[in-house]
mmCIF file of C-alpha atoms and ligand atoms in Angstrom:
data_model
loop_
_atom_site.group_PDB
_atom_site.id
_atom_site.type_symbol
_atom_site.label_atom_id
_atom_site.label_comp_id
_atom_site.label_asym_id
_atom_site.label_seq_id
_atom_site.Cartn_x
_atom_site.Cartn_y
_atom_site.Cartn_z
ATOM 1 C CA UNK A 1 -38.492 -107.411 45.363
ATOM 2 C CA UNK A 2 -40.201 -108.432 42.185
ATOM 3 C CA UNK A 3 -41.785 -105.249 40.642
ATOM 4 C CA UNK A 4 -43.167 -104.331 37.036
ATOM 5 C CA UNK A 5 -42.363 -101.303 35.175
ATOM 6 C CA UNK A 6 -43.641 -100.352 31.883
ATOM 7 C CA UNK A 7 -40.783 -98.456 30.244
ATOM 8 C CA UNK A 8 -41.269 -96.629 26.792
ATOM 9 C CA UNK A 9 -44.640 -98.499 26.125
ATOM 10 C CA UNK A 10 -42.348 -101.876 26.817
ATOM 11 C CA UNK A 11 -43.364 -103.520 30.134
ATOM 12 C CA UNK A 12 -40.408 -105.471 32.595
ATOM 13 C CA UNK A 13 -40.493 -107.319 35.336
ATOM 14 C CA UNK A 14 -37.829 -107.000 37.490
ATOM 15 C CA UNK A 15 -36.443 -108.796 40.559
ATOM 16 C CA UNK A 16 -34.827 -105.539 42.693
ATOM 17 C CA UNK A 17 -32.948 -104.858 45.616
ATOM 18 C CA UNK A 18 -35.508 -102.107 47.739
ATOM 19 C CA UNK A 19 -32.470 -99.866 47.722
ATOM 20 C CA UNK A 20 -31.926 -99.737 44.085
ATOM 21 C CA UNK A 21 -32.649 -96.322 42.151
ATOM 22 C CA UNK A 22 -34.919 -95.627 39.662
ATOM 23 C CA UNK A 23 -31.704 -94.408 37.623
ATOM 24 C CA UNK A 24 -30.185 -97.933 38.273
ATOM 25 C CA UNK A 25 -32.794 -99.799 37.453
ATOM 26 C CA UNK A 26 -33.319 -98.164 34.625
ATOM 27 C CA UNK A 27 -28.825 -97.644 33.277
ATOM 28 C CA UNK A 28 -28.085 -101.212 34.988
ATOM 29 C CA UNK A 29 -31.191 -103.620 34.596
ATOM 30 C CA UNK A 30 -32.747 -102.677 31.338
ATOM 31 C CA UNK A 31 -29.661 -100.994 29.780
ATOM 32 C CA UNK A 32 -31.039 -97.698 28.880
ATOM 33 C CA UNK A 33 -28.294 -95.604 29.331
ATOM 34 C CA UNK A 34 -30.152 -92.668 27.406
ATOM 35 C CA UNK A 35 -30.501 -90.889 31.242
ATOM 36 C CA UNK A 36 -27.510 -90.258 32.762
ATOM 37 C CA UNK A 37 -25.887 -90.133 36.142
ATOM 38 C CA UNK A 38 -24.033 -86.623 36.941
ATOM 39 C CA UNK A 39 -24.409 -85.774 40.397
ATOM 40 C CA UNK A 40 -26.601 -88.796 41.920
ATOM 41 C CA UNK A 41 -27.395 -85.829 44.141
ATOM 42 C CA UNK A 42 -30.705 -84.555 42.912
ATOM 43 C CA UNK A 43 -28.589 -81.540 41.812
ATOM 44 C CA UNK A 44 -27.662 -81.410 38.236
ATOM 45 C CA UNK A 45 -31.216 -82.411 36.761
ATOM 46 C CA UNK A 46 -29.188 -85.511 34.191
ATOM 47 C CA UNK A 47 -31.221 -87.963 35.372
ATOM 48 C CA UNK A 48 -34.485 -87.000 34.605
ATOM 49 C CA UNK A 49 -37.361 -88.657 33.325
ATOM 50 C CA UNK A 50 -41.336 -88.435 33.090
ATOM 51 C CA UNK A 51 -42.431 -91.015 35.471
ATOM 52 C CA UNK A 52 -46.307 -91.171 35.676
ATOM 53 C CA UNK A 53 -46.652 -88.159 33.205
ATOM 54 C CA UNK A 54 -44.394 -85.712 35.788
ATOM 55 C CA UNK A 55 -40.674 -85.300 35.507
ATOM 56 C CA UNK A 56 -38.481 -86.436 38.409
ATOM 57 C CA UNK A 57 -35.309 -86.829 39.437
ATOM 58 C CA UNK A 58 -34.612 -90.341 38.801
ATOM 59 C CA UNK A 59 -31.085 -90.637 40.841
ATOM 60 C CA UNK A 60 -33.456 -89.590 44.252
ATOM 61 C CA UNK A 61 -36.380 -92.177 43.448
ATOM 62 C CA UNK A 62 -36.316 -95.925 44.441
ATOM 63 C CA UNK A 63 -37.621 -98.254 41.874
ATOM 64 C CA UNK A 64 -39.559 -100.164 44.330
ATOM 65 C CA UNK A 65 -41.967 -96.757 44.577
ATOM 66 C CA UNK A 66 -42.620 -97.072 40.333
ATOM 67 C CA UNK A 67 -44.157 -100.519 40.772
ATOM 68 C CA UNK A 68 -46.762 -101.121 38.249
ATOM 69 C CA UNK A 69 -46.158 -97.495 37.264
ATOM 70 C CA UNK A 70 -45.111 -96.098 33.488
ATOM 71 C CA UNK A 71 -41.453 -94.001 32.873
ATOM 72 C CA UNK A 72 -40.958 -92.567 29.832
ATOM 73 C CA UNK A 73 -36.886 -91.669 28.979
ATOM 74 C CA UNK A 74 -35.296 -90.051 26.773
ATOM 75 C CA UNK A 75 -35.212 -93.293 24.078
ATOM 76 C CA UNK A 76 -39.030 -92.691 24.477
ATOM 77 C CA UNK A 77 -39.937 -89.653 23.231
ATOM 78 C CA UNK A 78 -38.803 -89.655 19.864
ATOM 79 C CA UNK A 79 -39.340 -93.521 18.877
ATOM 80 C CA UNK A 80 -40.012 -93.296 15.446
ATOM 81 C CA UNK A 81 -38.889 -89.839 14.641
ATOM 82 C CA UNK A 82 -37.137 -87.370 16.677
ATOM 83 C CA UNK A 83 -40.078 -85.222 18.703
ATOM 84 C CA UNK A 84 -40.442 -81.407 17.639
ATOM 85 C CA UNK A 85 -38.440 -80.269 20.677
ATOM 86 C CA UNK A 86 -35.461 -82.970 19.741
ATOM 87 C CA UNK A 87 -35.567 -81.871 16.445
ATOM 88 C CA UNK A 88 -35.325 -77.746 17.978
ATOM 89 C CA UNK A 89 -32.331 -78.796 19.569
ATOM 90 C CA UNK A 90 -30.450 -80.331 16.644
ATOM 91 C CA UNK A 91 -31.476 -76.775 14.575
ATOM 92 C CA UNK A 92 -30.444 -74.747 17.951
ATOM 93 C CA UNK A 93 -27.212 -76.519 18.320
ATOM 94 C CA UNK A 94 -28.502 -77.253 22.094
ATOM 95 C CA UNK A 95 -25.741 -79.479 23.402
ATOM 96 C CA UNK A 96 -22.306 -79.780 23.084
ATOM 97 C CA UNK A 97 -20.936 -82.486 24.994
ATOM 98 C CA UNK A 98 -24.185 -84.197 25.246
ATOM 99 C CA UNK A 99 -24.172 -85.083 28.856
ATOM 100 C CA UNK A 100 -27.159 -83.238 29.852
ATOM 101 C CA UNK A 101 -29.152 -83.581 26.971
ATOM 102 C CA UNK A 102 -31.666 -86.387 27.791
ATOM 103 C CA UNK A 103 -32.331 -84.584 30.877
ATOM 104 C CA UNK A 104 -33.324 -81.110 29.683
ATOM 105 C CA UNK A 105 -35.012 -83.058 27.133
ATOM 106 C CA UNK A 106 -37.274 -85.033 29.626
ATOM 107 C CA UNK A 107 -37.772 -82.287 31.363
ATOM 108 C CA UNK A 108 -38.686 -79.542 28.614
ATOM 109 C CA UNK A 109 -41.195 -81.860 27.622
ATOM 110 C CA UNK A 110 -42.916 -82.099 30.851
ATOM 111 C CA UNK A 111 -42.449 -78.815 31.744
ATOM 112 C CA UNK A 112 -44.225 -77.640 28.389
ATOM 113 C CA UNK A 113 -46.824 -80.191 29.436
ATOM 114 C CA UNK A 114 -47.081 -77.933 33.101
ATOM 115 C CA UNK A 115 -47.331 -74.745 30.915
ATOM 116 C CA UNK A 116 -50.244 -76.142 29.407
ATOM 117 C CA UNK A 117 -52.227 -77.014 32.099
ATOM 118 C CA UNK A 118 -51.587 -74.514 34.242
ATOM 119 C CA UNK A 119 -49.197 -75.094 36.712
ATOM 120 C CA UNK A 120 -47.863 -71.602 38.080
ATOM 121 C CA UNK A 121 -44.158 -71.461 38.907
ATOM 122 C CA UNK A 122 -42.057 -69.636 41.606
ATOM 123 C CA UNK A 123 -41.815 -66.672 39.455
ATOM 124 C CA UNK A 124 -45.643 -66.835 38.302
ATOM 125 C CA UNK A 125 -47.206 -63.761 39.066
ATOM 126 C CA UNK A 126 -51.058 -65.570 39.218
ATOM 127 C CA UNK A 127 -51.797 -68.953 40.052
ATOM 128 C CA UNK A 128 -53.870 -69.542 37.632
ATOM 129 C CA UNK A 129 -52.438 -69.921 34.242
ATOM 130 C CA UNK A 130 -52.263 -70.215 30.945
ATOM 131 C CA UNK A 131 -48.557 -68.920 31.134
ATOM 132 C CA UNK A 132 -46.164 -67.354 28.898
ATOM 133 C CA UNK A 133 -43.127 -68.905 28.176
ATOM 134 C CA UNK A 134 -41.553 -65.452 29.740
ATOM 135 C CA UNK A 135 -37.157 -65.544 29.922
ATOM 136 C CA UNK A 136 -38.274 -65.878 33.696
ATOM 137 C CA UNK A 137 -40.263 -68.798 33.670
ATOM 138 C CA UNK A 138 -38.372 -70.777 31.093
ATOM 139 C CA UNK A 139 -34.995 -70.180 33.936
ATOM 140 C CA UNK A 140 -37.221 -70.837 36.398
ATOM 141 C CA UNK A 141 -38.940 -73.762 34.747
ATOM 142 C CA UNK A 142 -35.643 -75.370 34.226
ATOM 143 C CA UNK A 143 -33.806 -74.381 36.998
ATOM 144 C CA UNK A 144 -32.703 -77.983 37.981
ATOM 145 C CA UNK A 145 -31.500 -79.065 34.477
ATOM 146 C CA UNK A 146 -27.746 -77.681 35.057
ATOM 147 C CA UNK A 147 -25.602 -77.641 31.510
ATOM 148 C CA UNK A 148 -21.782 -77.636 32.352
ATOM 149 C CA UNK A 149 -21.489 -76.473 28.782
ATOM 150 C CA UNK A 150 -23.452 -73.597 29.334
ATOM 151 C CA UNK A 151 -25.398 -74.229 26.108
ATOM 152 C CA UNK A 152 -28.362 -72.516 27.617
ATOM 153 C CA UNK A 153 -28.854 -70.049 24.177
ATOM 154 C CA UNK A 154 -29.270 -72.873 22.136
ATOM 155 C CA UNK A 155 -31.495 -75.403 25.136
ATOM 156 C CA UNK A 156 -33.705 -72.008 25.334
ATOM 157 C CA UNK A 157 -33.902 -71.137 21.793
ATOM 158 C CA UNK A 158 -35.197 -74.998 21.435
ATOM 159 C CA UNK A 159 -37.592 -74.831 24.023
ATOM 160 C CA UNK A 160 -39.351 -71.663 22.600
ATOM 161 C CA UNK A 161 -39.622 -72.733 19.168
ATOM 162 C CA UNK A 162 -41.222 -76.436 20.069
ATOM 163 C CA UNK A 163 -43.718 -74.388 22.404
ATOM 164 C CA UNK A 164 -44.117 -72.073 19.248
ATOM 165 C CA UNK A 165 -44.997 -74.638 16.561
ATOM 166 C CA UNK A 166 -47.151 -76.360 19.705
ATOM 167 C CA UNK A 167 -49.495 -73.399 19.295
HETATM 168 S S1 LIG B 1 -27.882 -87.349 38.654
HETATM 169 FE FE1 LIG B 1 -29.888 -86.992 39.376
HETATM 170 S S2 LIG B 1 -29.974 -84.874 39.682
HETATM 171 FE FE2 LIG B 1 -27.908 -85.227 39.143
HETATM 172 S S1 LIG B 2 -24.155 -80.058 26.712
HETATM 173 FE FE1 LIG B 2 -22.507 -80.578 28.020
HETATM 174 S S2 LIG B 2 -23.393 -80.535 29.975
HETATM 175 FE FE2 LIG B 2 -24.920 -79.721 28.714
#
């Protein structure tokens, strides 16, 4: 299937099998290899990236479904300089082998994005926001971003100073 996909601001066309992934597409045919492929079970949170302004597992999502649709990765958010939240987890020493990086990265961002408009969690007491960025929510809130080096100090410490500086 022939299908466009506007990637990081930079629109593709690409000629794709129906079965092929989001997280293919995106590693195989356009050689972004920023998201990465842990589990390819929906289970470890690697793959993530901001499709249509929400965060998704990209290993569960067929590429055919994005069609005319925009994904941001990793390589996206910090184009010219790294965002506030990269630049938290360089200070916070937030990784250590790396692997899961662009994934809690993706998905901090959109989940900080949530926080501000009001999207309650499972651990939200009201369903109406505005939020705070409680040690609760923030597990909650990135409950399917899974860090094998248990860098979770540092990935939390991040998180809470780029919502801090946000304010
Ligand atoms: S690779 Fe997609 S959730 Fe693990
Ligand atoms: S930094 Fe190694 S898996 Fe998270």
């Amino acid at each position: 299937m022939n299908i466009e996909l506007t990637v990081n601001g930079d629109t593709h066309q690409l000629d794709l099998d129906p079965r092929v992934t989001l997280l293919d597409a995106l590693r195989d045919h356009l050689r972004l290899t920023g998201s990465k492929k842990g589990c390819d079970h929906g289970q470890c949170g690697a793959c993530t990236v901001i499709a249509g302004g929400r965060r998704i597992n990209a290993c569960l999502s067929l590429a055919v479904t994005h069609d005319g649709g925009a994904v941001t990765t990793v390589e996206g958010l910090g184009q010219d300089e790294l965002s506030p939240l990269q630049r938290a987890f360089v200070e916070h020493d937030g990784m250590q082998c790396g692997y899961c990086t662009p994934g809690q990265l993706c998905s901090a961002t959109a989940m900080l994005t949530e926080l501000d408009q009001g999207w309650p969690s499972h651990v939200s007491a009201e369903l109406d926001g505005p939020y705070d960025l409680t040690e609760a929510e923030l597990a909650e809130r990135m409950s399917g971003n899974l860090c094998r080096c248990s860098c979770y100090p540092g990935i939390n410490a991040a998180i809470r100073q780029a919502r801090e500086t946000a304010e």
